mmCIF file with all atom_site columns, C-alpha atoms in Angstrom:
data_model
loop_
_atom_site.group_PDB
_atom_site.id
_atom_site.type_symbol
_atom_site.label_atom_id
_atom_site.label_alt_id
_atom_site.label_comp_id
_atom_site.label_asym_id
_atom_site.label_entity_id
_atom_site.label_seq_id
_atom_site.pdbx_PDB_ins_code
_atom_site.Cartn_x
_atom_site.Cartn_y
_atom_site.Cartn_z
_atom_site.occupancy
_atom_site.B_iso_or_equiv
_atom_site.pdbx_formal_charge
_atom_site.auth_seq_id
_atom_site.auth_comp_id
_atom_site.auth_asym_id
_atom_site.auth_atom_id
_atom_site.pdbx_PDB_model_num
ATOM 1   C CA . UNK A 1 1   ? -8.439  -18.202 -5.517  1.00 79.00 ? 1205 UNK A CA 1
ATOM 2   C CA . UNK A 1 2   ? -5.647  -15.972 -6.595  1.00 85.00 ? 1206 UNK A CA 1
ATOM 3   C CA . UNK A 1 3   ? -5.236  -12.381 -6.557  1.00 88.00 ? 1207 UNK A CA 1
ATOM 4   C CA . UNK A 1 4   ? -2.757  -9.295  -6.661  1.00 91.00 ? 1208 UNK A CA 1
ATOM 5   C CA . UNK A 1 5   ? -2.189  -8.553  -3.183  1.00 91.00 ? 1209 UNK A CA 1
ATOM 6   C CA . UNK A 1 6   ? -0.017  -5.524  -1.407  1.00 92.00 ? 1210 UNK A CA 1
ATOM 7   C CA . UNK A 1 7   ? 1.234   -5.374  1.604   1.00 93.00 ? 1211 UNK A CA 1
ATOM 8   C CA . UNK A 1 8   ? 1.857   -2.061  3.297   1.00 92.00 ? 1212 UNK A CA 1
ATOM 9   C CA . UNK A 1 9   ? 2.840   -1.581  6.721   1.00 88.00 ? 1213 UNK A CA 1
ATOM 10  C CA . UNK A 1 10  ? 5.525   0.788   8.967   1.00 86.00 ? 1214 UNK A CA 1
ATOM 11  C CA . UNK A 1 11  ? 8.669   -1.227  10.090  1.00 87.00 ? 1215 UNK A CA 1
ATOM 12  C CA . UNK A 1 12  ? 11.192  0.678   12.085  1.00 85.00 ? 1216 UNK A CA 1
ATOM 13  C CA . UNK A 1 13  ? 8.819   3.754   10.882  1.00 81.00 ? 1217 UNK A CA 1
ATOM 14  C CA . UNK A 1 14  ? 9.710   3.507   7.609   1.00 85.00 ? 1218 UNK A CA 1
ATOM 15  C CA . UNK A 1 15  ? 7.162   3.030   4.764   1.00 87.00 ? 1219 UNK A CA 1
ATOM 16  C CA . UNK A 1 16  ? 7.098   -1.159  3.798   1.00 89.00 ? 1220 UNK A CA 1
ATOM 17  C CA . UNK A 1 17  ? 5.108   -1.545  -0.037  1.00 93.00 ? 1221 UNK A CA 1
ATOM 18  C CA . UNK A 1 18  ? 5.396   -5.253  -1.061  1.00 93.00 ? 1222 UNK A CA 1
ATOM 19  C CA . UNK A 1 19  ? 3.280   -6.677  -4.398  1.00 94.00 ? 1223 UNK A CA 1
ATOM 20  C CA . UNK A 1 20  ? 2.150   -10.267 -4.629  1.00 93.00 ? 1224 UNK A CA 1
ATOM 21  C CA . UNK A 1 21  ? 1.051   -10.733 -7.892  1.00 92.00 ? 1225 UNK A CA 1
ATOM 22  C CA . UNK A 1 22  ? -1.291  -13.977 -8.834  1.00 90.00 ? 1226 UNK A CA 1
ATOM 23  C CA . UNK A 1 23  ? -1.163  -15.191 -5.123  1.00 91.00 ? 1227 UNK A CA 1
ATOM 24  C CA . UNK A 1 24  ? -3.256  -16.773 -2.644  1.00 90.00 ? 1228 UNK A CA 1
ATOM 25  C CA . UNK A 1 25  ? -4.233  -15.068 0.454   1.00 88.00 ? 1229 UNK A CA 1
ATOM 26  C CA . UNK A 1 26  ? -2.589  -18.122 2.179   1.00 90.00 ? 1230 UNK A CA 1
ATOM 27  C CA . UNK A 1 27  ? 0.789   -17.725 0.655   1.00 93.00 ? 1231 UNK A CA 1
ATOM 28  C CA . UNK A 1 28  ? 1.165   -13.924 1.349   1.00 93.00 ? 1232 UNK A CA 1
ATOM 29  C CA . UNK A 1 29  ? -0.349  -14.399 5.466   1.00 90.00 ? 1233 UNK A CA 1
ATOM 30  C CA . UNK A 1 30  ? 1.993   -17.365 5.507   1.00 92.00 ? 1234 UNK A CA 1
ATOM 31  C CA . UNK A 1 31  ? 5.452   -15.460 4.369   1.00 92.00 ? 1235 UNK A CA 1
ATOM 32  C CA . UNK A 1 32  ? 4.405   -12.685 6.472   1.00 90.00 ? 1236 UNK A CA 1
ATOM 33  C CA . UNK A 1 33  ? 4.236   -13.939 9.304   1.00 87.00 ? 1237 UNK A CA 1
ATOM 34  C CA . UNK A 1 34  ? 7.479   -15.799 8.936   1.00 91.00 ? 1238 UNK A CA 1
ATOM 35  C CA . UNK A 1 35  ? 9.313   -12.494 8.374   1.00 89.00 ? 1239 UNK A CA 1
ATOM 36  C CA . UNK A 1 36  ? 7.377   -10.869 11.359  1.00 87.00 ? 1240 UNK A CA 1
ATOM 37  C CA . UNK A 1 37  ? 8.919   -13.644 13.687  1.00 88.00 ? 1241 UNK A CA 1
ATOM 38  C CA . UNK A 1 38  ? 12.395  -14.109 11.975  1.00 90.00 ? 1242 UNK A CA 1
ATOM 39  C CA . UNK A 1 39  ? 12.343  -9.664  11.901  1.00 87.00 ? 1243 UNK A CA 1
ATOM 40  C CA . UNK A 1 40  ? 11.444  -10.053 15.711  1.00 87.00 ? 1244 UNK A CA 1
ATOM 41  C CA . UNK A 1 41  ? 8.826   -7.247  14.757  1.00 85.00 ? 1245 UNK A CA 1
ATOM 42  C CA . UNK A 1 42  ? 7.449   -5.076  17.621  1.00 83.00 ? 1246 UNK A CA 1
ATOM 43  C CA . UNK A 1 43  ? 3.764   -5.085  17.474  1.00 77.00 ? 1247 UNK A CA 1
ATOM 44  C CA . UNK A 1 44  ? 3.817   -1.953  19.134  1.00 79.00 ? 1248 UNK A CA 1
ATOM 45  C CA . UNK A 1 45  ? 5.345   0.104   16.643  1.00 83.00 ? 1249 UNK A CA 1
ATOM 46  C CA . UNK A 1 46  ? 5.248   -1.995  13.605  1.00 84.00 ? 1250 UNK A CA 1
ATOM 47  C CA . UNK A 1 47  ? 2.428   -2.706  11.252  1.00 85.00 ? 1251 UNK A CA 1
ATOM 48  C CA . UNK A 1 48  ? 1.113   -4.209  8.101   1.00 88.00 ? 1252 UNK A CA 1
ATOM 49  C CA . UNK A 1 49  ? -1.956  -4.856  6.504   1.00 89.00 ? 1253 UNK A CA 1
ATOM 50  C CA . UNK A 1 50  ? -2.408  -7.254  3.901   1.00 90.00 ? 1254 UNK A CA 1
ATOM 51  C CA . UNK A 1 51  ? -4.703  -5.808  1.005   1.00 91.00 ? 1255 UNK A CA 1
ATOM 52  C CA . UNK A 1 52  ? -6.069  -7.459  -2.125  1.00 89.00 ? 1256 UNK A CA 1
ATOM 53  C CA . UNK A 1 53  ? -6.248  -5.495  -5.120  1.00 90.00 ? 1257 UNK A CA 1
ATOM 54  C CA . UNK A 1 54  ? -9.528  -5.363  -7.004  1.00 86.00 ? 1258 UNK A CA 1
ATOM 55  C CA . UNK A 1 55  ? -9.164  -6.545  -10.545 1.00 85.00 ? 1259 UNK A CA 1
ATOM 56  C CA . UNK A 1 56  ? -10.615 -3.690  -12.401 1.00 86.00 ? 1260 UNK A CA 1
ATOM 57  C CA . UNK A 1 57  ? -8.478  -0.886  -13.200 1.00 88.00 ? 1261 UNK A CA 1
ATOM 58  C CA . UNK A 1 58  ? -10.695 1.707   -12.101 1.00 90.00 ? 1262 UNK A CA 1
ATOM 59  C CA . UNK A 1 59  ? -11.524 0.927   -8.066  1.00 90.00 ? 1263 UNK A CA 1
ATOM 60  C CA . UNK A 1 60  ? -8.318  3.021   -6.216  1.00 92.00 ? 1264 UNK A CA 1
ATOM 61  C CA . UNK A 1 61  ? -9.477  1.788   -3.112  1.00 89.00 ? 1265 UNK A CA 1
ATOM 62  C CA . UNK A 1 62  ? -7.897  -1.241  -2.098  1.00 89.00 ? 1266 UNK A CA 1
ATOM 63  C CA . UNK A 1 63  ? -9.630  -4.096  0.401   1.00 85.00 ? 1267 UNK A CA 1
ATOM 64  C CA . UNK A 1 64  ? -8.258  -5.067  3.542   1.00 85.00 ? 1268 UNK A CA 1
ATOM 65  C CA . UNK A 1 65  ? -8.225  -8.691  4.092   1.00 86.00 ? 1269 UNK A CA 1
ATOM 66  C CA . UNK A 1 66  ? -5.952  -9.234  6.866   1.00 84.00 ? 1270 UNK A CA 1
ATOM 67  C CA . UNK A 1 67  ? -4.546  -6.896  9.810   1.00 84.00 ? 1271 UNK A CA 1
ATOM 68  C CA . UNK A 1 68  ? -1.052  -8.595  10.622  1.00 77.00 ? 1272 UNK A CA 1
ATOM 69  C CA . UNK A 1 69  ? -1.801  -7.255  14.243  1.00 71.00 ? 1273 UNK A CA 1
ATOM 70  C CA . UNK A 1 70  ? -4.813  -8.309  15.083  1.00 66.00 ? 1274 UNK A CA 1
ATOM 71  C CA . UNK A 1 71  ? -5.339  -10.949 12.844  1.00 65.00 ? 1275 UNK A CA 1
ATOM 72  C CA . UNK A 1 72  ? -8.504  -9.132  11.686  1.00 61.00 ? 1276 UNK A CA 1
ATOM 73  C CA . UNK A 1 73  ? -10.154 -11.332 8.551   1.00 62.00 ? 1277 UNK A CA 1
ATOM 74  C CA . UNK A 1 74  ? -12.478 -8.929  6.692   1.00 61.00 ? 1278 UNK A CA 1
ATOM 75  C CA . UNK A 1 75  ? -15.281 -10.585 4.653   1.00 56.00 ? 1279 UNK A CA 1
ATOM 76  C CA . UNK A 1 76  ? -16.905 -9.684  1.194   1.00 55.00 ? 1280 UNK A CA 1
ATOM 77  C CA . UNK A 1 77  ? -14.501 -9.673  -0.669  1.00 58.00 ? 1281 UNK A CA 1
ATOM 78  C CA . UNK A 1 78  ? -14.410 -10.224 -4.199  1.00 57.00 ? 1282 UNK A CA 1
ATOM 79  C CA . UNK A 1 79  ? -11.953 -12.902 -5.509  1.00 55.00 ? 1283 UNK A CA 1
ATOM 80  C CA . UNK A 1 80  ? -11.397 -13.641 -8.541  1.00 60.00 ? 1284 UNK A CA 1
ATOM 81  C CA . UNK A 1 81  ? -9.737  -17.144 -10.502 1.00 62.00 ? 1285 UNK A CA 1
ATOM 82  C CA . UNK A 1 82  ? -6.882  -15.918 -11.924 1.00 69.00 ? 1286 UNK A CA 1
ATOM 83  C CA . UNK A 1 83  ? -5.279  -12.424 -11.176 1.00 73.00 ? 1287 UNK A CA 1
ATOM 84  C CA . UNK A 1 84  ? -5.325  -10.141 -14.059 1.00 76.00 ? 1288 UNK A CA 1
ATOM 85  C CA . UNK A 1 85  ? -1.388  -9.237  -15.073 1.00 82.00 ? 1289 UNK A CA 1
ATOM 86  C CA . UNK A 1 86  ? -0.278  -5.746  -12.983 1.00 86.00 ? 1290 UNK A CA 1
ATOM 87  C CA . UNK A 1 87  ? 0.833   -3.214  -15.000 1.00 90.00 ? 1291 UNK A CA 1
ATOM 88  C CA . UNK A 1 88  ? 3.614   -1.651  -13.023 1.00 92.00 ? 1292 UNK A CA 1
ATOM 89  C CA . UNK A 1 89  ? 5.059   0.591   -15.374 1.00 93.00 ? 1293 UNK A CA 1
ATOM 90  C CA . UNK A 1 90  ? 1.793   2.978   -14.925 1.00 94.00 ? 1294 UNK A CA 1
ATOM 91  C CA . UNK A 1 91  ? 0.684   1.960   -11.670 1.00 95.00 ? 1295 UNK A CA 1
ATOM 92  C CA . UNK A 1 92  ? 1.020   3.985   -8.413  1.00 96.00 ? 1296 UNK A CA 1
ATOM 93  C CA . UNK A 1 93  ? 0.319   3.488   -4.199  1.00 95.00 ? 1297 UNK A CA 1
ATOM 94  C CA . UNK A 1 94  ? -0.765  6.228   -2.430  1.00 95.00 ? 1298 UNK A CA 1
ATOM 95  C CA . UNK A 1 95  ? -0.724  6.222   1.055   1.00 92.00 ? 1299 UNK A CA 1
ATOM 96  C CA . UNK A 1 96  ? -2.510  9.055   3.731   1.00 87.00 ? 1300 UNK A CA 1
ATOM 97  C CA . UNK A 1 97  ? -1.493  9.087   7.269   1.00 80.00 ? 1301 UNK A CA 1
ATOM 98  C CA . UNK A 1 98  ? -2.752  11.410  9.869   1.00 73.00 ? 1302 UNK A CA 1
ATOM 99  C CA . UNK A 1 99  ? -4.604  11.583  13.502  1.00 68.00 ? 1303 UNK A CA 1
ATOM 100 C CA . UNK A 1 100 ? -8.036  11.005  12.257  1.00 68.00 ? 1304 UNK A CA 1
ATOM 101 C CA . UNK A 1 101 ? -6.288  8.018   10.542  1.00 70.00 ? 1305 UNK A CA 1
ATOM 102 C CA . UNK A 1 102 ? -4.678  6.367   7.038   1.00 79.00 ? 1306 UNK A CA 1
ATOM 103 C CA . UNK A 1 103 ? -6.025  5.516   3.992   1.00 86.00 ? 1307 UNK A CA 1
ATOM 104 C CA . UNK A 1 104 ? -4.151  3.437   0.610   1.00 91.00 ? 1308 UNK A CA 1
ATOM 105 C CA . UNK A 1 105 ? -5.267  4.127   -2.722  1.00 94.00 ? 1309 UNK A CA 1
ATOM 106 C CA . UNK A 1 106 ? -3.653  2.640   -5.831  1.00 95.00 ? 1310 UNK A CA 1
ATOM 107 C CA . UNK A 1 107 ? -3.829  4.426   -9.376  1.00 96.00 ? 1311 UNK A CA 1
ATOM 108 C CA . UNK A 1 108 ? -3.365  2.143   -12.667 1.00 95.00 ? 1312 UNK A CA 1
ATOM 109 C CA . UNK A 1 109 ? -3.067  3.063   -16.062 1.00 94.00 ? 1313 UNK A CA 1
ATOM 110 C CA . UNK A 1 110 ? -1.657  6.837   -15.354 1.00 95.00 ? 1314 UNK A CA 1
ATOM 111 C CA . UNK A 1 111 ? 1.034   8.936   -14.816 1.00 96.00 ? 1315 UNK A CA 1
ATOM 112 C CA . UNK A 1 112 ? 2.377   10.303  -11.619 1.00 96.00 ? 1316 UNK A CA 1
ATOM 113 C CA . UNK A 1 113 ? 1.373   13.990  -12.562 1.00 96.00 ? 1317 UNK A CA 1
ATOM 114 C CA . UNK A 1 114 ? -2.249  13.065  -12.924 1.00 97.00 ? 1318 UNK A CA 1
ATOM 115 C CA . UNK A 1 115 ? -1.985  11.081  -9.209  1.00 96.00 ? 1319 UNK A CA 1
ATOM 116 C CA . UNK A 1 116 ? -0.445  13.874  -7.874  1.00 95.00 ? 1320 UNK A CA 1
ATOM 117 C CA . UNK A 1 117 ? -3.087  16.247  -9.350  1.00 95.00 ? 1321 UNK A CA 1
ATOM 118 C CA . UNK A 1 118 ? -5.826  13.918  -8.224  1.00 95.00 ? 1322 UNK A CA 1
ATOM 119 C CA . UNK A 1 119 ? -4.413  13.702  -4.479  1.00 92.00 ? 1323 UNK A CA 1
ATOM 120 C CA . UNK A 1 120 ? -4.326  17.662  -4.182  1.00 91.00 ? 1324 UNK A CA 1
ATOM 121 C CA . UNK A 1 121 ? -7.446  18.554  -5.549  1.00 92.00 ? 1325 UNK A CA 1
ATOM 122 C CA . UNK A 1 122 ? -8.905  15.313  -2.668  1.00 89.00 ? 1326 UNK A CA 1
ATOM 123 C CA . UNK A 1 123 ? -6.155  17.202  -0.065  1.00 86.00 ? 1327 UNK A CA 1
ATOM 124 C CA . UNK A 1 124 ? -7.536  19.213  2.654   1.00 81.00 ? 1328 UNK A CA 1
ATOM 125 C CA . UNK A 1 125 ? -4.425  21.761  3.149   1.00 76.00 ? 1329 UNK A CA 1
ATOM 126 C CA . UNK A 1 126 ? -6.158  23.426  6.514   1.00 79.00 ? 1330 UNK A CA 1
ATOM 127 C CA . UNK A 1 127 ? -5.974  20.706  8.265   1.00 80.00 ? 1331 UNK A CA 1
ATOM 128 C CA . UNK A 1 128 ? -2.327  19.016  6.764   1.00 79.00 ? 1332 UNK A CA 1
ATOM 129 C CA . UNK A 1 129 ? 0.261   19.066  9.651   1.00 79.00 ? 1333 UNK A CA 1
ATOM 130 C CA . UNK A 1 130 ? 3.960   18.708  7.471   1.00 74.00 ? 1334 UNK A CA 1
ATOM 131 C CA . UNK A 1 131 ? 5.442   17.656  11.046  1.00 74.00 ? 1335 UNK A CA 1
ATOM 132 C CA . UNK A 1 132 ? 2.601   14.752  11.979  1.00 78.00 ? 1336 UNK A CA 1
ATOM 133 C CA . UNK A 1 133 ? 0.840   14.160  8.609   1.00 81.00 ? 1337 UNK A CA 1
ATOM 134 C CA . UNK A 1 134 ? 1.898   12.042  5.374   1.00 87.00 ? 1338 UNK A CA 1
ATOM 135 C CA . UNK A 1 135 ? 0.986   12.219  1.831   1.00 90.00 ? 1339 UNK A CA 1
ATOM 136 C CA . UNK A 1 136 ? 3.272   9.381   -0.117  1.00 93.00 ? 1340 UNK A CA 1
ATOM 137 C CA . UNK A 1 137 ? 3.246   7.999   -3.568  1.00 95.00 ? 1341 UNK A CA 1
ATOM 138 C CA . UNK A 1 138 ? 5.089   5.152   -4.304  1.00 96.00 ? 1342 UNK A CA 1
ATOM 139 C CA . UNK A 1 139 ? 6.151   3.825   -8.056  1.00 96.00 ? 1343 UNK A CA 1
ATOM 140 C CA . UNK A 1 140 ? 6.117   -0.081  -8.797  1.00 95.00 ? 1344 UNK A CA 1
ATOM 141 C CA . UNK A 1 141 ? 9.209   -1.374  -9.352  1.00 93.00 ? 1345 UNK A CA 1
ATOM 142 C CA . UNK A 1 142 ? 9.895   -4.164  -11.876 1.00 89.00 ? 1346 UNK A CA 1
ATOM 143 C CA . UNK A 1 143 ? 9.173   -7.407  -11.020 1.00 84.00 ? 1347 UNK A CA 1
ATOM 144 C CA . UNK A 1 144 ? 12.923  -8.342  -10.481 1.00 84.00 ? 1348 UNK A CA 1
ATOM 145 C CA . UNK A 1 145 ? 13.869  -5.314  -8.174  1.00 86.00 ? 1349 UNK A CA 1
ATOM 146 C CA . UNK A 1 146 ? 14.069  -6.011  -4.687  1.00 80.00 ? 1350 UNK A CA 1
ATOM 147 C CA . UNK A 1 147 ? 11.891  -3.740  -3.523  1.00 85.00 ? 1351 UNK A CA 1
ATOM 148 C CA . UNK A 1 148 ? 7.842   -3.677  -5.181  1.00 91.00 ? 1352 UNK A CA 1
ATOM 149 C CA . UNK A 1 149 ? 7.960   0.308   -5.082  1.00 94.00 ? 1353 UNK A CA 1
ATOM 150 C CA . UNK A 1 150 ? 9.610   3.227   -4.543  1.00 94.00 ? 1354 UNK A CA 1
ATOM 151 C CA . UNK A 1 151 ? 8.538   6.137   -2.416  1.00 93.00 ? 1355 UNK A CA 1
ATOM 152 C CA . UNK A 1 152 ? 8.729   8.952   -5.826  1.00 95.00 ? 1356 UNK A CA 1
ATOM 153 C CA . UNK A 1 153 ? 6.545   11.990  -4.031  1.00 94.00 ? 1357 UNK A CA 1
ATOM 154 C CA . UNK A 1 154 ? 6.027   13.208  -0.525  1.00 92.00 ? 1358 UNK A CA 1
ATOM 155 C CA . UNK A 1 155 ? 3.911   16.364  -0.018  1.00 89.00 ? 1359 UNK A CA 1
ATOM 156 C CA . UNK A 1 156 ? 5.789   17.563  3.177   1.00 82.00 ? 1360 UNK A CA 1
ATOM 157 C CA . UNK A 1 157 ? 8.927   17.581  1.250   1.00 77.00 ? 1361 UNK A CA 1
ATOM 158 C CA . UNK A 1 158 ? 7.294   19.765  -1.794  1.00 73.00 ? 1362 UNK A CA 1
ATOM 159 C CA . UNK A 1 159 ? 6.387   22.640  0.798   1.00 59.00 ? 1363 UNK A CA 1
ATOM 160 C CA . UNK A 1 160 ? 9.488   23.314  1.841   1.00 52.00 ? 1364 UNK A CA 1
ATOM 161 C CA . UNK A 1 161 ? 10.535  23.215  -1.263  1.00 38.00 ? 1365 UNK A CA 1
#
């Protein structure tokens, strides 16, 4: 079966975003594992998750199907025959770091100023720590860019603004 899958890990604790569009879950645990051992990644520090996007528009969340770490194979998941086409000119990643965790959403068919508007109003600022804490929102880059997205908004960096 293929789907549109992201990857999104932290590799030398910067942010790593990477689109597979109309893949196999095969394909994307097989290429990432070769660049884990030809990177010499450090389990320790370095992470990513394998995700498969859900084909309609409307679900943000995204479902983990493999933990690169662990090797962790969640179930129930729905696949579908042939990925639907990714609009990357209006679709954004947003990932949520903190203590009590992380969480990646993914927003199609918008604009960044409604994400952004969407992630604030869902923000709890009490308990946001600038120094231990990430908000990020990453842009999809065309399909023949090197990189699959660009980080375009970071909360910390707007309050010091």
């Amino acid at each position: 079966m293929r789907n549109n899958h992201l990857v999104v890990g932290i590799v030398d604790a910067s942010p790593v975003v990477e689109l597979w569009e109309n893949s196999t879950l095969k394909e994307v645990e097989e290429e990432q594992f070769k660049y884990m051992r030809e990177a010499e990644l450090d389990l320790e520090r370095d992470h990513l998750i394998i995700y498969v996007i859900d084909p309609n528009p409307e679900v943000k969340e995204l479902h983990e199907v493999l933990d690169l770490e662990w090797g962790k194979v969640v179930t129930g998941v729905t696949y579908s025959e042939n990925a639907p086409k990714f609009n990357r000119d209006t679709s954004f990643l947003v990932t949520e770091l903190s203590e009590e965790g992380g969480s990646v959403r993914i927003y199609r068919n918008t604009s960044l100023e409604q994400v952004k508007d969407e992630e604030l109003a869902m923000l709890d600022t009490e308990r946001y720590r600038t120094d231990e804490d990430d908000l990020l929102i990453f842009k999809f880059n065309s399909f023949n860019e090197k990189e699959s997205a660009t980080e375009v908004w970071n909360y910390s960096n707007t309050l010091e603004l």
